PDB file of C-alpha atoms and ligand atoms in Angstrom:
ATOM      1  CA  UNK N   1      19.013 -27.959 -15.620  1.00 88.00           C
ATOM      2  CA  UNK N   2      15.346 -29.123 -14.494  1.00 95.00           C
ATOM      3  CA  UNK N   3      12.500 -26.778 -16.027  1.00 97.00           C
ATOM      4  CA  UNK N   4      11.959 -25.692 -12.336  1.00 98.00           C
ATOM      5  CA  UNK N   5      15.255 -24.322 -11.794  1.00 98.00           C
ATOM      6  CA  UNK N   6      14.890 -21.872 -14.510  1.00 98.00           C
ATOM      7  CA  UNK N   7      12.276 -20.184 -12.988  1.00 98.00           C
ATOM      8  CA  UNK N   8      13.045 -17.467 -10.725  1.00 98.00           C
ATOM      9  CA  UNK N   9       9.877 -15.597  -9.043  1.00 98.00           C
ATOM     10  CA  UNK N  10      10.026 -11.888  -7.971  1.00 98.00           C
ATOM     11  CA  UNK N  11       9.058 -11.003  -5.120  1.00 98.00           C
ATOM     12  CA  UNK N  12       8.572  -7.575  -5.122  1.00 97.00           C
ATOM     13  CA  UNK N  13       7.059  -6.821  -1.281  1.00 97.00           C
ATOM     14  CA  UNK N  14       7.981  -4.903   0.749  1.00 98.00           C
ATOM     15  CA  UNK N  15       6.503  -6.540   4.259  1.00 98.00           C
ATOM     16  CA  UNK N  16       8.437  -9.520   5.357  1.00 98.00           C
ATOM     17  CA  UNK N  17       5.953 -11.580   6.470  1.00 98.00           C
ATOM     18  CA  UNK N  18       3.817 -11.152   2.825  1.00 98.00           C
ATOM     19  CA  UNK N  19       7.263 -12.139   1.029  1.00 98.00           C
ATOM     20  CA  UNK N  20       7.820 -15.385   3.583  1.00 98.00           C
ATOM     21  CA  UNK N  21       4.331 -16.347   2.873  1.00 98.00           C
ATOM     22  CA  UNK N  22       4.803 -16.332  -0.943  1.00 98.00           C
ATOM     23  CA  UNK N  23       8.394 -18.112  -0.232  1.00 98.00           C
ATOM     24  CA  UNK N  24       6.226 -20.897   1.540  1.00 98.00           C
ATOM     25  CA  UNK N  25       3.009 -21.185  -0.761  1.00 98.00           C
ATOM     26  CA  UNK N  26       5.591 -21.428  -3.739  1.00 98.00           C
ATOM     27  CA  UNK N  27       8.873 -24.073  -2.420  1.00 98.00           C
ATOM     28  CA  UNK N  28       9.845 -27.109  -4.256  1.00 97.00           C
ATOM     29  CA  UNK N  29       7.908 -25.375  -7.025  1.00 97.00           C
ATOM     30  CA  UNK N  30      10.128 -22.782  -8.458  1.00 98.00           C
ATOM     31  CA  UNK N  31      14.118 -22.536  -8.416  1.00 98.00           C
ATOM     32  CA  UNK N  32      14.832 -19.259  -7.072  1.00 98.00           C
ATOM     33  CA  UNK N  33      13.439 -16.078  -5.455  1.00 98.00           C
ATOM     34  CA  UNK N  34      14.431 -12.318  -6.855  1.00 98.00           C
ATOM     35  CA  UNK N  35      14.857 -10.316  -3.945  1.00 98.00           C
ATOM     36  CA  UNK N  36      15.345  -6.635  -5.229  1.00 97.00           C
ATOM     37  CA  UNK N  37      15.680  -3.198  -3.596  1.00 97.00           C
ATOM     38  CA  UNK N  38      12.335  -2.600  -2.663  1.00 97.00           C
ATOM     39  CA  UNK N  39      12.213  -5.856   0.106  1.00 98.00           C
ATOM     40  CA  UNK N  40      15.787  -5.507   0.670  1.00 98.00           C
ATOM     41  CA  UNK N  41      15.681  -1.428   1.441  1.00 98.00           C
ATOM     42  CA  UNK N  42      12.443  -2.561   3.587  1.00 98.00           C
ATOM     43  CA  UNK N  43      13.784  -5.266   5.347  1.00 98.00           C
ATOM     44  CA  UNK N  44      17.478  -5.008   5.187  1.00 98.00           C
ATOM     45  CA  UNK N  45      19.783  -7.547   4.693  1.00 98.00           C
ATOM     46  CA  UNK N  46      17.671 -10.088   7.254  1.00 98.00           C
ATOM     47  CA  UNK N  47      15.165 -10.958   4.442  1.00 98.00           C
ATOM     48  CA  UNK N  48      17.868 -12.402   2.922  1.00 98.00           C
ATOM     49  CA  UNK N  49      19.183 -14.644   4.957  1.00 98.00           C
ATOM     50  CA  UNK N  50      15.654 -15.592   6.334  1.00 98.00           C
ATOM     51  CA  UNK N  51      14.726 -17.122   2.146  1.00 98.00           C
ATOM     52  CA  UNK N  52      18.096 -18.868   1.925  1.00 98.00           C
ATOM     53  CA  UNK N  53      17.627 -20.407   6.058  1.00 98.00           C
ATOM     54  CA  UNK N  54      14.184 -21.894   4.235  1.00 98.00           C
ATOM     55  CA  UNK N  55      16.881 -23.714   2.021  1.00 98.00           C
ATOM     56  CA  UNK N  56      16.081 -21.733  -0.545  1.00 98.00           C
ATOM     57  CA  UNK N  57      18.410 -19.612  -3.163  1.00 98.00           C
ATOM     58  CA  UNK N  58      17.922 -16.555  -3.381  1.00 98.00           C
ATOM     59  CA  UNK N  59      18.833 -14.210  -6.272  1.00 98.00           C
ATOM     60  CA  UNK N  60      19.889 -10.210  -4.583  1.00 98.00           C
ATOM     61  CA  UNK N  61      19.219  -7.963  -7.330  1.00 98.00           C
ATOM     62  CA  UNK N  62      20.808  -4.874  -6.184  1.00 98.00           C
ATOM     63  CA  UNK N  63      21.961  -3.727  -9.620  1.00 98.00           C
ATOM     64  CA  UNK N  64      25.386  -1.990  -8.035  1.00 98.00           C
ATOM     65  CA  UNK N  65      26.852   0.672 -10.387  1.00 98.00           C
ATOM     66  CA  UNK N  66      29.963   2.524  -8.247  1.00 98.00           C
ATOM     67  CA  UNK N  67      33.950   2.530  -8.221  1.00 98.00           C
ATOM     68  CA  UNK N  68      35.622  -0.445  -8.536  1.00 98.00           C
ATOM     69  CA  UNK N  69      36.514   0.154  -4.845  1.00 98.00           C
ATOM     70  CA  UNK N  70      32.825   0.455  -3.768  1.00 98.00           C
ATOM     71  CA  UNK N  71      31.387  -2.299  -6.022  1.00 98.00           C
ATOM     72  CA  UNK N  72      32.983  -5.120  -5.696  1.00 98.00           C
ATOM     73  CA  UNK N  73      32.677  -4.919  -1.608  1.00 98.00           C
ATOM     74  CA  UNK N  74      29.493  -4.398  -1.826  1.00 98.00           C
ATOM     75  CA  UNK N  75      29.104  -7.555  -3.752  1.00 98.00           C
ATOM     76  CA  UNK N  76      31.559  -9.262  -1.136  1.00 97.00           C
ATOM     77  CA  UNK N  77      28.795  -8.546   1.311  1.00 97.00           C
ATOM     78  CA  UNK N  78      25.740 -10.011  -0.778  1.00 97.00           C
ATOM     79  CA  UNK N  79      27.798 -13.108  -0.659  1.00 96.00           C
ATOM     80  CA  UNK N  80      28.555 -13.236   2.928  1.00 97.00           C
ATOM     81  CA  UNK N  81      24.263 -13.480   2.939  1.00 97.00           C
ATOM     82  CA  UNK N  82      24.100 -16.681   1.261  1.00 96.00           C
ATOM     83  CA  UNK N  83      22.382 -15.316  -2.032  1.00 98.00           C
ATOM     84  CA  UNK N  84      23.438 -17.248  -5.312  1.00 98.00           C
ATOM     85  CA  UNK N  85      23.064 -14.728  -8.323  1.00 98.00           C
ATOM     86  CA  UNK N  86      23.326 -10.617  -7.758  1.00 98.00           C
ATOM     87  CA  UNK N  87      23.644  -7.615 -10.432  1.00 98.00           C
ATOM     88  CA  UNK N  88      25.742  -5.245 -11.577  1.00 98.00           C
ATOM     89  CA  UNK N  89      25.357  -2.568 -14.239  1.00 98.00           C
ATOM     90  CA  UNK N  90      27.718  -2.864 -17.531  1.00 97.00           C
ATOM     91  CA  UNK N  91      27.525   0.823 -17.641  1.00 96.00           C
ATOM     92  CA  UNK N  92      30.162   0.417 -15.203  1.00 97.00           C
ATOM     93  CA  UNK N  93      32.685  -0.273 -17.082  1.00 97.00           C
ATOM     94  CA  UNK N  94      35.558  -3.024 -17.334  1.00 98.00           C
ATOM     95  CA  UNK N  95      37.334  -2.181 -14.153  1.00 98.00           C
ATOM     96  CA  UNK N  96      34.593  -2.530 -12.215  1.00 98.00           C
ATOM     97  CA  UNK N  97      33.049  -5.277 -13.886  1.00 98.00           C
ATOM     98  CA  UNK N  98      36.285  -6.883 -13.445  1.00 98.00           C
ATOM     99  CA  UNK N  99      36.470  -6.106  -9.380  1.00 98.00           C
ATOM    100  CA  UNK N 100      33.041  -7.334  -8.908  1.00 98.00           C
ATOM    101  CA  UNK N 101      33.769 -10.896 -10.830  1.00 97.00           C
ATOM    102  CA  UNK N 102      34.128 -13.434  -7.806  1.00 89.00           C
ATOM    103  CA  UNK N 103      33.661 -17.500  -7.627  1.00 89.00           C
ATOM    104  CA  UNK N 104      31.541 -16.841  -4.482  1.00 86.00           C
ATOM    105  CA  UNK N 105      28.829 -16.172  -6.316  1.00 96.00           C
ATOM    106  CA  UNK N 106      27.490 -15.842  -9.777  1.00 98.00           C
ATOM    107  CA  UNK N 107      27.495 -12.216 -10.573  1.00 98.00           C
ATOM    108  CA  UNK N 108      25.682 -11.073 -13.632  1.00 98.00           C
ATOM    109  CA  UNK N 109      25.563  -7.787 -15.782  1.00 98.00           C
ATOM    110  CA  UNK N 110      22.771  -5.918 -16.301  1.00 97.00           C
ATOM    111  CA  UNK N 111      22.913  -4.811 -19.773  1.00 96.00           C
ATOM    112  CA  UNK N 112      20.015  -2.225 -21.437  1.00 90.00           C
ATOM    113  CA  UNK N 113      17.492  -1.730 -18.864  1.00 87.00           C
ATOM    114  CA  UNK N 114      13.931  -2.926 -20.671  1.00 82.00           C
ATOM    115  CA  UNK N 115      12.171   0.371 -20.104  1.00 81.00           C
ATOM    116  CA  UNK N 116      14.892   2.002 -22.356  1.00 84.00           C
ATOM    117  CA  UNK N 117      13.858   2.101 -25.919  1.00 85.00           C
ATOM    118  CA  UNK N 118      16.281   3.578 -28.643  1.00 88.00           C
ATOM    119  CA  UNK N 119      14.937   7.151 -27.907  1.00 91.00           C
ATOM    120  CA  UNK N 120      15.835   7.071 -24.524  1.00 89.00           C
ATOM    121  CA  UNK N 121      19.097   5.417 -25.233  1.00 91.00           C
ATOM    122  CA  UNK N 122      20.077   7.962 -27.421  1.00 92.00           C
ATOM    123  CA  UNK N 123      19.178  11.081 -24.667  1.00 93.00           C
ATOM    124  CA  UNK N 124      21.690   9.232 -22.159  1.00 92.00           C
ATOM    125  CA  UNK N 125      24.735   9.126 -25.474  1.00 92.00           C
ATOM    126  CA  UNK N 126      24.153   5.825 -26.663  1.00 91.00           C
ATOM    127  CA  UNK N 127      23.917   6.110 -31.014  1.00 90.00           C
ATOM    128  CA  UNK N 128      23.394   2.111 -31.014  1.00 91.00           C
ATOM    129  CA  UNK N 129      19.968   0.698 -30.699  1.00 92.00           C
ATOM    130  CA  UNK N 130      19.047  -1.470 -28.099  1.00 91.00           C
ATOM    131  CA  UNK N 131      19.998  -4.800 -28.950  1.00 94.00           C
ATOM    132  CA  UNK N 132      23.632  -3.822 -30.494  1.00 95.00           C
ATOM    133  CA  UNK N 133      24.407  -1.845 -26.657  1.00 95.00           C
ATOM    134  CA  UNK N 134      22.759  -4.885 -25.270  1.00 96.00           C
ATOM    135  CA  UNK N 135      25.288  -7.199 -27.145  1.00 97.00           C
ATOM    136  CA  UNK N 136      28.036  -4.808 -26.883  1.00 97.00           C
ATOM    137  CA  UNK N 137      27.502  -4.437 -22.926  1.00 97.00           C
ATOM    138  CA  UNK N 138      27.728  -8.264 -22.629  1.00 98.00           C
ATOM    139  CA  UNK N 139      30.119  -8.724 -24.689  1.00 98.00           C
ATOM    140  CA  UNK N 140      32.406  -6.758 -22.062  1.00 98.00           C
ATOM    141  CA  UNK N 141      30.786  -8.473 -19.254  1.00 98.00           C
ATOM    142  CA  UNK N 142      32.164 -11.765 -20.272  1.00 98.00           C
ATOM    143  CA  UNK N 143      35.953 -10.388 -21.180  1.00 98.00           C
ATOM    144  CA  UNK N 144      35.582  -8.831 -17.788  1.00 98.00           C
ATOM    145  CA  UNK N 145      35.205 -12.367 -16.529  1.00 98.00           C
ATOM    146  CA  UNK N 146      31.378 -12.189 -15.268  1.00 98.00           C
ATOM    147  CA  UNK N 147      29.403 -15.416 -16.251  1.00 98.00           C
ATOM    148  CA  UNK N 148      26.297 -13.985 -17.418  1.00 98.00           C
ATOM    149  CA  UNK N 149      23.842 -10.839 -17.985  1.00 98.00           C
ATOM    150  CA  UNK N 150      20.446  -9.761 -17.298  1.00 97.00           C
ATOM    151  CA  UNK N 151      18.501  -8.849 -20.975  1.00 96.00           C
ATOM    152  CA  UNK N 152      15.318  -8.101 -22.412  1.00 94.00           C
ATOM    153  CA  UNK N 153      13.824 -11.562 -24.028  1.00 94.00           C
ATOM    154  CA  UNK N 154      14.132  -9.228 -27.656  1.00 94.00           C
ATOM    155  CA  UNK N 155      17.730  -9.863 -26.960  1.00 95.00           C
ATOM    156  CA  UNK N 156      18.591 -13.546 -26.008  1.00 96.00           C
ATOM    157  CA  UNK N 157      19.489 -14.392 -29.569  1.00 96.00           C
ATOM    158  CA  UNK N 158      22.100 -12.044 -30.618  1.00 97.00           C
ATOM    159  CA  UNK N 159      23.585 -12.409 -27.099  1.00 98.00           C
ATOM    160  CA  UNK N 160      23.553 -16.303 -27.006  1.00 97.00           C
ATOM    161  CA  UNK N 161      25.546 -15.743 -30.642  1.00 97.00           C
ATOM    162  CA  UNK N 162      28.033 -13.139 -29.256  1.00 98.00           C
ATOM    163  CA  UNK N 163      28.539 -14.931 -26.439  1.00 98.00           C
ATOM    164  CA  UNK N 164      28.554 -18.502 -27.137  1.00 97.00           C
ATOM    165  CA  UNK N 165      26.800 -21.101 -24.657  1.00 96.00           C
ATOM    166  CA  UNK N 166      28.848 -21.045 -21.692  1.00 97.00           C
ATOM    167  CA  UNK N 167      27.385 -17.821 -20.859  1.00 98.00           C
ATOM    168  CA  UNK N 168      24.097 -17.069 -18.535  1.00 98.00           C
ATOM    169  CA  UNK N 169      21.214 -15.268 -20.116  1.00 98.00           C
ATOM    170  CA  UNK N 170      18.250 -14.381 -17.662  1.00 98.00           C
ATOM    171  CA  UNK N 171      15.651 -12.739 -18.757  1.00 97.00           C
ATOM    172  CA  UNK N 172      12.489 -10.603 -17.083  1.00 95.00           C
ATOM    173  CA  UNK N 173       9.442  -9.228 -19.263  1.00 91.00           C
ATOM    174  CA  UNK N 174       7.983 -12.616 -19.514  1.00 93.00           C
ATOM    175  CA  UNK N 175       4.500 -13.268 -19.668  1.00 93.00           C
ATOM    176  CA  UNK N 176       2.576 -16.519 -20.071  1.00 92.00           C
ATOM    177  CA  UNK N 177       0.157 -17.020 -22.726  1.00 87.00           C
ATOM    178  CA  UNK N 178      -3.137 -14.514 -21.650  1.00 83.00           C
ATOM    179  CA  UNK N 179      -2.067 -12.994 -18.798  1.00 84.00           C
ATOM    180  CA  UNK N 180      -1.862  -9.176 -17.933  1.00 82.00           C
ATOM    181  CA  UNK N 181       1.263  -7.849 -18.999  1.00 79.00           C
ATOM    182  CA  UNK N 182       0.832  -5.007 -16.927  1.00 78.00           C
ATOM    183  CA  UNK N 183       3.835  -2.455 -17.314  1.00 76.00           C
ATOM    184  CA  UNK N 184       5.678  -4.899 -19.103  1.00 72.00           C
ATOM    185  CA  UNK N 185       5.597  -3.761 -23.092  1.00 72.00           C
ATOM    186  CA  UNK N 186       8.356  -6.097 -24.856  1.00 74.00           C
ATOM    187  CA  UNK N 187       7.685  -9.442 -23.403  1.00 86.00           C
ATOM    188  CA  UNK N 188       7.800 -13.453 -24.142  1.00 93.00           C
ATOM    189  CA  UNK N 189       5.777 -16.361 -22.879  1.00 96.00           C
ATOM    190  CA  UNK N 190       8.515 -18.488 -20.631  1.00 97.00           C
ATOM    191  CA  UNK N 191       8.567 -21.498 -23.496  1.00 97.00           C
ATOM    192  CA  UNK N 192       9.598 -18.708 -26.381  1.00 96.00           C
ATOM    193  CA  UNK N 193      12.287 -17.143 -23.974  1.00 97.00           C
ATOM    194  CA  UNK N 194      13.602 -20.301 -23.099  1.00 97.00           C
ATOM    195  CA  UNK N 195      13.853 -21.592 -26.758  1.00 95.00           C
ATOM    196  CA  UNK N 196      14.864 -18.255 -28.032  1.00 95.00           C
ATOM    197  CA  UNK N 197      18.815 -19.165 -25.414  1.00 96.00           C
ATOM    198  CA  UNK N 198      17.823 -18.013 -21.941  1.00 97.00           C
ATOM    199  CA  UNK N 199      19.026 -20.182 -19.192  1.00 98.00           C
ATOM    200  CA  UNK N 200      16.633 -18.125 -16.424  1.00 98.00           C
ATOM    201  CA  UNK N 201      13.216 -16.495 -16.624  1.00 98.00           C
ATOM    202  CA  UNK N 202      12.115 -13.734 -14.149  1.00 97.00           C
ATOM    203  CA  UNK N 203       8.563 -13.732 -13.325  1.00 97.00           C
ATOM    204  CA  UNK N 204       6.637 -11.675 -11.016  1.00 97.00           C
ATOM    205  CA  UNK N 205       3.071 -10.367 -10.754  1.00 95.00           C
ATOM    206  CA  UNK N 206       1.736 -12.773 -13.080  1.00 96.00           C
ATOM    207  CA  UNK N 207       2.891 -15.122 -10.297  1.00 97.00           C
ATOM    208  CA  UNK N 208       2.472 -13.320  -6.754  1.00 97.00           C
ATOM    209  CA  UNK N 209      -0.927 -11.898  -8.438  1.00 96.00           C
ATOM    210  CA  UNK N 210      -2.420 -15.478  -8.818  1.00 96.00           C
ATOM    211  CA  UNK N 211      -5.508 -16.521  -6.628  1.00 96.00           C
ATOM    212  CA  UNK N 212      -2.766 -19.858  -6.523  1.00 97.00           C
ATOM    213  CA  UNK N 213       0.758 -18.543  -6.971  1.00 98.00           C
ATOM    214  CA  UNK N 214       1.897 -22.384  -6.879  1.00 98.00           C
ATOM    215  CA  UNK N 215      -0.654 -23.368  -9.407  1.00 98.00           C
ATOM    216  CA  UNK N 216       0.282 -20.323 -11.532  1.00 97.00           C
ATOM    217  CA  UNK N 217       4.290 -21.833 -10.935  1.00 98.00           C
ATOM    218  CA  UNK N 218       3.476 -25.412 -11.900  1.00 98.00           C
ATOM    219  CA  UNK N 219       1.711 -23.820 -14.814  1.00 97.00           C
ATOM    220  CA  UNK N 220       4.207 -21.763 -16.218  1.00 97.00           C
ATOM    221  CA  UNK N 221       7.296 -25.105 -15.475  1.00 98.00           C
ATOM    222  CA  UNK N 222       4.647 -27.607 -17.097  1.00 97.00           C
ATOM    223  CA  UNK N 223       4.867 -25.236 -20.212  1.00 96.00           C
ATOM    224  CA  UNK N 224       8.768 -25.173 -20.408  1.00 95.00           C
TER     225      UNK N 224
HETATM  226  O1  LIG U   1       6.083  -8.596 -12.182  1.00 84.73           O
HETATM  227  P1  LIG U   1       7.030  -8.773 -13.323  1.00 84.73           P
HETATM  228  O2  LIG U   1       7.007 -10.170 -13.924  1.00 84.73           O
HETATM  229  O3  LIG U   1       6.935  -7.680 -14.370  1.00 84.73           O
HETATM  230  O4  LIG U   1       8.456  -8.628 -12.619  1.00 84.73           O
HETATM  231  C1  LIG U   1       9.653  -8.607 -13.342  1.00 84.73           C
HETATM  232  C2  LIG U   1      10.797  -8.349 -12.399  1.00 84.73           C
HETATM  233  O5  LIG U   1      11.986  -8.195 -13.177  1.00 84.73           O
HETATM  234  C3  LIG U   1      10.660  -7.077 -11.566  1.00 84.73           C
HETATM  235  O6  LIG U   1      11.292  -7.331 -10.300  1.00 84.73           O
HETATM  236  C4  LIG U   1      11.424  -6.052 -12.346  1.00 84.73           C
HETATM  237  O7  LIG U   1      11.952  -5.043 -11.547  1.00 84.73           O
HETATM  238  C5  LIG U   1      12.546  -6.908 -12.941  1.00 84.73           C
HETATM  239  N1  LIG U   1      13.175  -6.345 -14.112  1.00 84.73           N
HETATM  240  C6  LIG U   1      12.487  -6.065 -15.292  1.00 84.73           C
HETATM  241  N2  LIG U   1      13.155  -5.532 -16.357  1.00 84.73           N
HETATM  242  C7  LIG U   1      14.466  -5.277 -16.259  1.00 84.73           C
HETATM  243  C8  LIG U   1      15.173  -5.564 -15.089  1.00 84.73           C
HETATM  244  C9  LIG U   1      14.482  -6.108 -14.025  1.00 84.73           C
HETATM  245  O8  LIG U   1      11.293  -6.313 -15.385  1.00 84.73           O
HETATM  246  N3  LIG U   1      15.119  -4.789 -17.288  1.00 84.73           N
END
């Protein structure tokens, strides 16, 4: 994989024509756009078809959490849209993990959201701390047959060991060297997340925010 295709930018808009405008300044510079629930709930399922018509792939993060039933057709349907990557939740256990698994598309797992620390993890019935539920929620992502997860950069490691290398790890709460990390409180710069295993780095605001969000782009793939 090229440096470039690692990075995915997040696009977290929710007026079309401000999230085509960012998909323009930033092609042939990045590998893939995140579009999540905020541009998607805005927009509906147009925006994404719009990105990938650009020739562009597009990566649907709809974190779906439902019945087996439920879930995996609503993961049918982000294929049918042309996206290349969308999310599920490991919290939804193996049957639906196993429903939503489909060559169509690359599904991954969401594992231990990064705004849950061990405190809050423990008020929702989890006694493990974050990295072991982390490891322990992608572990039964890939016997369910998924091909990857989403985790916290604090986690790469111990999943890349669980897991072995034929397994995706991408990764948001990255931050390049002196940049704000605005909400973000356990994060990486893009070079120590992608020597620490991850295949994919998320980045957003530190991106979108940028007087030049290509510059910014080019900065951040120059330093991978
Ligand atoms: O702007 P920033 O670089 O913080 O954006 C990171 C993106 O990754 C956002 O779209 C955010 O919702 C997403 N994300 C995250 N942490 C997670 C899961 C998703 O930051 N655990």
């Amino acid at each position: 994989m090229q440096a470039r295709d690692r990075l995915v930018v997040a696009l977290d808009r929710s007026e079309r024509d401000e999230i085509l405008r960012l998909v323009d300044a930033l092609s042939g510079s990045v590998g893939m756009f995140k579009l999540g629930l905020q541009a998607f709930i805005a927009n509906g399922p147009g925006i994404v078809r719009e990105v990938v018509a650009r020739g562009e792939k597009v990566f649907l993060d709809l974190k779906v959490h439902d019945i087996p039933n439920t879930a995996s057709h609503a993961v049918d349907e982000v294929a049918t849209l042309g996206a290349s990557i969308t999310t599920v939740h490991a919290g939804g256990g193996p049957a639906m993990l196993r429903a939503c698994a489909q060559p169509e598309l690359v599904v991954l797992a969401v594992t231990v959201l990064t705004s849950l620390d061990e405190h809050e993890l423990a008020a929702i019935g989890f006694d493990t701390s974050p990295v072991a539920t982390a490891v322990r929620f992608a572990q039964l992502a890939k016997s369910a047959g998924l091909r990857g997860v989403v985790a916290s950069p604090l986690e790469i490691e111990a999943i890349r060991i669980a897991c072995g290398d034929d397994f995706i790890i991408l990764t948001p709460g990255i931050r390049p060297e002196g940049s704000d990390r605005g909400d973000q409180r356990r994060t990486m710069t893009p070079a120590e997340a992608v020597s620490a295993g991850a295949d994919y780095i998320v980045v957003g605001r530190p991106i979108t925010g940028a007087a030049s969000p290509r510059d910014a782009a080019r900065a951040i793939v120059d330093s991978l």
